[in-house]
């Protein structure tokens, strides 16, 4: 099979620590170039000794590069995704791929016109724990779904310069981690949110605490939904799908599998608890391999832009109806 040759557009810490090593490890993928605006900034990329350091323009102009991964600040995602598509590259852009849902329509149009693969780097749907959670919930393992609650928090209060704490770079907790609490519920249930309300705390123009309540409506019927995101609380990650006959917890490391904690799901039926674990699955690597498979064979991609736009609509709705509070 043809090896997909990758370039990374931007020397982001997340790219160095996670996605670039995943590209380097993935089957039928080769990491060949880093596009950077700062010469000599390849420190920390020793895992790929053959990596070329080039400018953004030279990376996009290189005809030997097939695909580009974009980990730039949020407000630059759409601009550089469109530039990469115009240069003839397949594109995997870090989440959120846009600041608003209508912007994704531009990306869908560019994708369809070019025949290239354009996708958001929403890695959790590639992980077997989430695929299994969807199978169990949609297969009736917890009976009729009644409620979903999701929680994702960390504390970066002591990092005022972090792009997540800066409004001009599209920062805030919802854009950074709401994509997980909102998107994971949509992925597992196949539902969309209605009757959405939001309470929010802002600091320096960005949301640092947000609680969303909604109704999920989809093929499993109607269920209540609550999601909490915060950049000012101790680390916590958990999603629970609660039915009338049981509940499913994706509670150990649902969003940072095997980094935050070992990936595990727990199925509770009465007094019986069964669990499944995935101690070695790397969702970043699986994402790259699925992306490459679609590029090479035309296989359906697990997370198309049509899914992404649904999550972004929830994000947009949360901001639109948010009621600011203080604690």
Coordinates of C-alpha atoms in Angstrom, one line a residue:
X1 CA 0.0 0.0 0.0
X2 CA 1.1 3.6 -0.7
X3 CA 2.7 5.3 2.2
X4 CA 1.0 8.6 3.1
X5 CA 3.7 11.3 3.5
X6 CA 2.8 13.8 6.2
X7 CA 3.8 17.4 7.1
X8 CA 3.0 19.1 10.4
X9 CA 2.0 22.8 10.0
X10 CA 3.1 24.5 13.3
X11 CA 5.5 23.6 16.1
X12 CA 2.8 23.1 18.8
X13 CA 3.7 21.2 22.0
X14 CA 0.7 18.9 21.5
X15 CA 1.9 18.0 18.1
X16 CA 5.4 17.3 19.4
X17 CA 4.2 15.2 22.3
X18 CA 1.3 13.3 20.8
X19 CA 0.3 13.6 17.1
X20 CA 3.6 13.8 15.5
X21 CA 4.9 10.7 17.3
X22 CA 1.6 8.9 16.3
X23 CA 2.2 9.8 12.7
X24 CA 5.8 8.5 13.0
X25 CA 4.6 5.2 14.5
X26 CA 1.5 4.6 12.3
X27 CA 1.4 2.0 9.6
X28 CA 1.7 3.3 6.0
X29 CA 2.5 6.8 7.3
X30 CA 5.7 8.7 7.1
X31 CA 6.4 12.0 8.9
X32 CA 8.7 14.1 6.6
X33 CA 8.4 17.8 7.4
X34 CA 7.6 20.4 10.0
X35 CA 6.4 23.8 8.8
X36 CA 7.5 26.5 11.2
X37 CA 7.9 30.3 11.2
X38 CA 10.8 30.1 13.7
X39 CA 14.1 28.6 12.3
X40 CA 15.9 26.2 14.6
X41 CA 12.7 25.4 16.5
X42 CA 12.8 21.6 16.0
X43 CA 14.0 20.9 19.6
X44 CA 11.9 18.0 21.0
X45 CA 11.5 16.3 17.6
X46 CA 14.4 13.9 18.1
X47 CA 12.0 10.9 17.7
X48 CA 12.1 11.6 13.9
X49 CA 15.7 12.3 13.0
X50 CA 15.0 12.6 9.2
X51 CA 12.4 15.4 9.8
X52 CA 12.9 18.4 7.5
X53 CA 12.3 21.9 8.9
X54 CA 10.7 24.2 6.3
X55 CA 8.5 27.3 6.1
X56 CA 4.7 27.0 6.0
X57 CA 4.7 28.0 2.3
X58 CA 7.4 25.5 1.4
X59 CA 5.6 22.7 3.2
X60 CA 2.4 23.4 1.3
X61 CA 4.3 23.7 -2.0
X62 CA 6.1 20.4 -1.7
X63 CA 4.5 17.9 -4.2
X64 CA 5.9 14.9 -2.3
X65 CA 3.8 15.7 0.8
X66 CA 0.3 14.1 0.7
X67 CA -1.3 15.1 4.0
X68 CA -1.0 18.0 6.5
X69 CA -1.7 18.0 10.2
X70 CA -2.6 21.4 11.5
X71 CA -2.2 22.1 15.3
X72 CA -2.3 25.9 15.1
X73 CA -4.3 28.1 17.5
X74 CA -8.1 27.7 17.1
X75 CA -8.7 31.0 15.2
X76 CA -6.3 30.0 12.4
X77 CA -7.8 26.6 11.7
X78 CA -10.2 27.4 8.9
X79 CA -7.7 29.8 7.1
X80 CA -4.9 27.2 7.0
X81 CA -7.1 24.3 6.3
X82 CA -8.4 26.1 3.2
X83 CA -4.8 27.0 2.2
X84 CA -3.7 23.4 2.5
X85 CA -6.7 22.1 0.4
X86 CA -5.9 24.7 -2.2
X87 CA -2.3 23.3 -2.3
X88 CA -3.7 19.9 -3.0
X89 CA -3.2 18.3 0.5
X90 CA -5.4 16.1 2.5
X91 CA -5.9 17.8 5.8
X92 CA -6.3 16.7 9.5
X93 CA -6.9 19.8 11.6
X94 CA -6.9 20.0 15.4
X95 CA -10.2 20.5 17.2
X96 CA -12.2 22.6 17.1
X97 CA -11.7 22.8 13.3
X98 CA -13.6 26.1 13.2
X99 CA -14.9 28.8 15.5
X100 CA -18.5 28.5 14.3
X101 CA -20.6 25.9 12.5
X102 CA -21.2 27.9 9.3
X103 CA -17.4 28.0 8.7
X104 CA -17.5 24.2 8.4
X105 CA -19.7 24.6 5.4
X106 CA -16.8 26.2 3.6
X107 CA -14.6 23.3 4.5
X108 CA -17.2 20.8 3.2
X109 CA -17.5 22.7 0.0
X110 CA -13.7 22.7 -0.4
X111 CA -13.5 19.0 0.4
X112 CA -16.2 18.1 -2.1
X113 CA -14.7 20.3 -4.9
X114 CA -11.2 18.9 -4.4
X115 CA -11.9 15.3 -3.7
X116 CA -9.5 15.5 -0.8
X117 CA -10.0 14.2 2.7
X118 CA -10.6 17.1 5.2
X119 CA -11.3 16.2 8.8
X120 CA -11.2 17.4 12.4
X121 CA -8.7 15.6 14.6
X122 CA -11.4 14.2 16.9
X123 CA -9.4 11.2 18.0
X124 CA -11.7 9.5 20.6
X125 CA -14.1 8.0 18.0
X126 CA -11.1 5.9 16.7
X127 CA -10.6 4.4 20.1
X128 CA -12.0 0.9 20.7
X129 CA -13.5 2.0 24.1
X130 CA -15.8 4.5 22.4
X131 CA -16.7 2.1 19.6
X132 CA -17.6 -0.5 22.2
X133 CA -19.5 2.0 24.3
X134 CA -21.6 2.8 21.2
X135 CA -22.2 -0.9 20.5
X136 CA -23.4 -1.5 24.0
X137 CA -25.7 1.5 24.4
X138 CA -27.2 1.2 20.9
X139 CA -27.5 -2.6 21.4
X140 CA -29.7 -2.2 24.5
X141 CA -27.2 -3.3 27.1
X142 CA -28.5 -0.6 29.5
X143 CA -32.1 -0.9 28.4
X144 CA -33.8 2.4 27.4
X145 CA -31.5 5.3 27.6
X146 CA -32.7 7.9 30.0
X147 CA -29.8 10.2 30.9
X148 CA -26.2 11.0 29.9
X149 CA -23.8 13.1 32.0
X150 CA -20.3 14.1 31.0
X151 CA -17.5 15.8 32.9
X152 CA -14.1 17.1 31.8
X153 CA -11.9 19.4 33.8
X154 CA -8.3 20.5 34.4
X155 CA -6.7 23.5 36.0
X156 CA -4.5 25.9 34.0
X157 CA -5.1 29.0 36.1
X158 CA -1.4 29.5 36.6
X159 CA -0.8 29.7 32.8
X160 CA -2.2 33.1 31.8
X161 CA -0.2 33.0 28.5
X162 CA -1.7 29.6 27.5
X163 CA -3.7 30.0 24.3
X164 CA -6.7 28.4 26.1
X165 CA -6.8 31.4 28.4
X166 CA -6.6 33.9 25.6
X167 CA -9.8 35.1 23.8
X168 CA -7.9 36.4 20.7
X169 CA -6.8 32.8 19.9
X170 CA -10.2 31.2 20.3
X171 CA -9.5 30.0 23.9
X172 CA -11.9 28.8 26.5
X173 CA -13.0 25.5 28.0
X174 CA -15.9 24.7 25.7
X175 CA -13.9 25.0 22.5
X176 CA -11.0 23.0 24.0
X177 CA -12.9 20.2 25.8
X178 CA -16.6 20.7 25.2
X179 CA -16.0 19.0 21.9
X180 CA -15.4 15.8 23.9
X181 CA -18.3 16.1 26.4
X182 CA -20.7 17.1 23.6
X183 CA -19.3 15.0 20.8
X184 CA -18.9 11.8 22.8
X185 CA -22.6 11.8 23.7
X186 CA -23.6 12.4 20.1
X187 CA -21.3 9.6 18.8
X188 CA -22.5 7.0 21.3
X189 CA -26.2 7.8 21.1
X190 CA -26.6 9.1 17.5
X191 CA -28.7 11.9 19.0
X192 CA -28.7 15.7 18.7
X193 CA -29.3 18.2 21.5
X194 CA -32.4 20.3 21.8
X195 CA -33.8 22.6 24.6
X196 CA -30.2 23.5 25.5
X197 CA -29.3 25.9 28.4
X198 CA -26.0 26.9 29.7
X199 CA -24.5 28.5 32.9
X200 CA -21.0 29.9 32.4
X201 CA -18.2 31.6 34.3
X202 CA -15.8 33.8 32.3
X203 CA -12.4 35.1 33.1
X204 CA -10.5 37.5 30.8
X205 CA -13.1 36.9 28.1
X206 CA -13.0 33.1 28.0
X207 CA -15.2 30.5 29.6
X208 CA -13.5 28.7 32.5
X209 CA -16.5 26.9 33.8
X210 CA -19.7 25.9 31.9
X211 CA -22.6 23.6 32.7
X212 CA -24.9 22.6 29.8
X213 CA -28.3 20.9 30.1
X214 CA -30.2 19.6 27.2
X215 CA -32.5 17.0 25.8
X216 CA -30.9 14.4 23.5
X217 CA -33.2 13.2 20.7
X218 CA -32.4 10.4 18.3
X219 CA -32.8 6.8 17.3
X220 CA -32.8 5.7 21.0
X221 CA -35.6 8.1 21.9
X222 CA -35.3 11.1 24.3
X223 CA -32.9 11.4 27.2
X224 CA -31.8 14.2 29.5
X225 CA -28.2 15.4 29.2
X226 CA -25.8 17.3 31.4
X227 CA -22.2 18.3 30.6
X228 CA -19.6 20.2 32.7
X229 CA -16.4 21.6 31.4
X230 CA -13.9 23.6 33.4
X231 CA -10.3 24.9 33.2
X232 CA -10.3 25.8 36.9
X233 CA -11.0 22.4 38.6
X234 CA -8.9 19.4 39.5
X235 CA -8.5 16.9 36.7
X236 CA -11.6 14.8 36.1
X237 CA -12.9 12.8 33.2
X238 CA -16.1 10.8 33.1
X239 CA -19.1 10.0 30.9
X240 CA -22.1 7.9 32.1
X241 CA -24.9 6.6 30.0
X242 CA -27.8 5.7 32.3
X243 CA -30.7 3.5 31.2
X244 CA -33.7 1.9 32.9
X245 CA -31.9 -1.5 33.1
X246 CA -28.3 -0.5 33.7
X247 CA -25.6 2.1 33.2
X248 CA -22.4 2.3 31.3
X249 CA -19.4 4.3 32.6
X250 CA -16.6 5.5 30.5
X251 CA -14.9 6.7 33.6
X252 CA -11.2 6.0 33.7
X253 CA -9.7 7.9 30.8
X254 CA -12.4 8.6 28.3
X255 CA -10.7 11.5 26.6
X256 CA -7.0 11.1 27.4
X257 CA -7.0 7.3 27.2
X258 CA -3.9 5.7 28.8
X259 CA -2.5 9.2 29.5
X260 CA -4.9 10.4 32.1
X261 CA -5.6 6.7 33.1
X262 CA -6.0 3.3 31.6
X263 CA -8.9 3.1 29.1
X264 CA -11.8 1.2 30.6
X265 CA -15.6 0.9 30.4
X266 CA -17.8 -0.5 33.1
X267 CA -21.3 -2.0 32.5
X268 CA -23.5 -2.0 35.6
X269 CA -26.6 -4.2 35.5
X270 CA -28.1 -4.5 39.0
X271 CA -25.5 -6.0 41.3
X272 CA -23.3 -7.2 38.3
X273 CA -20.5 -5.1 37.1
X274 CA -18.4 -6.1 34.1
X275 CA -15.5 -4.1 32.7
X276 CA -13.4 -4.1 29.6
X277 CA -9.9 -2.5 29.3
X278 CA -7.6 -1.4 26.5
X279 CA -4.2 -0.7 28.1
X280 CA -2.3 -0.2 24.9
X281 CA -4.6 1.3 22.3
X282 CA -3.4 4.7 21.0
X283 CA -6.2 6.7 19.6
X284 CA -3.8 9.2 17.9
X285 CA -2.1 6.4 16.0
X286 CA -5.4 4.8 15.1
X287 CA -6.7 8.1 13.9
X288 CA -3.7 8.5 11.6
X289 CA -4.1 5.0 10.3
X290 CA -7.8 5.4 9.6
X291 CA -7.1 8.7 7.9
X292 CA -4.5 7.1 5.7
X293 CA -6.8 4.2 4.9
X294 CA -9.4 6.6 3.6
X295 CA -6.8 8.5 1.6
X296 CA -5.5 5.3 0.0
X297 CA -8.6 3.3 -0.5
X298 CA -11.6 5.7 -0.3
X299 CA -13.0 3.8 2.7
X300 CA -15.5 5.8 4.8
X301 CA -13.8 8.0 7.4
X302 CA -15.1 7.4 11.0
X303 CA -15.4 11.1 11.7
X304 CA -16.5 13.1 8.7
X305 CA -17.1 16.9 8.7
X306 CA -20.8 16.2 8.8
X307 CA -20.4 14.8 12.3
X308 CA -18.1 17.6 13.3
X309 CA -20.6 20.3 12.3
X310 CA -23.2 18.8 14.7
X311 CA -20.8 19.2 17.7
X312 CA -19.9 22.7 16.6
X313 CA -23.6 23.6 16.5
X314 CA -23.9 22.5 20.2
X315 CA -20.9 24.7 21.0
X316 CA -22.4 27.7 19.2
X317 CA -25.7 27.1 21.0
X318 CA -24.0 27.0 24.4
X319 CA -22.5 30.4 23.8
X320 CA -25.7 31.8 22.3
X321 CA -27.8 31.0 25.4
X322 CA -25.2 31.2 28.1
X323 CA -26.2 32.9 31.4
X324 CA -23.1 34.2 33.1
X325 CA -22.8 33.5 36.9
X326 CA -20.2 33.9 39.6
X327 CA -19.2 31.6 42.4

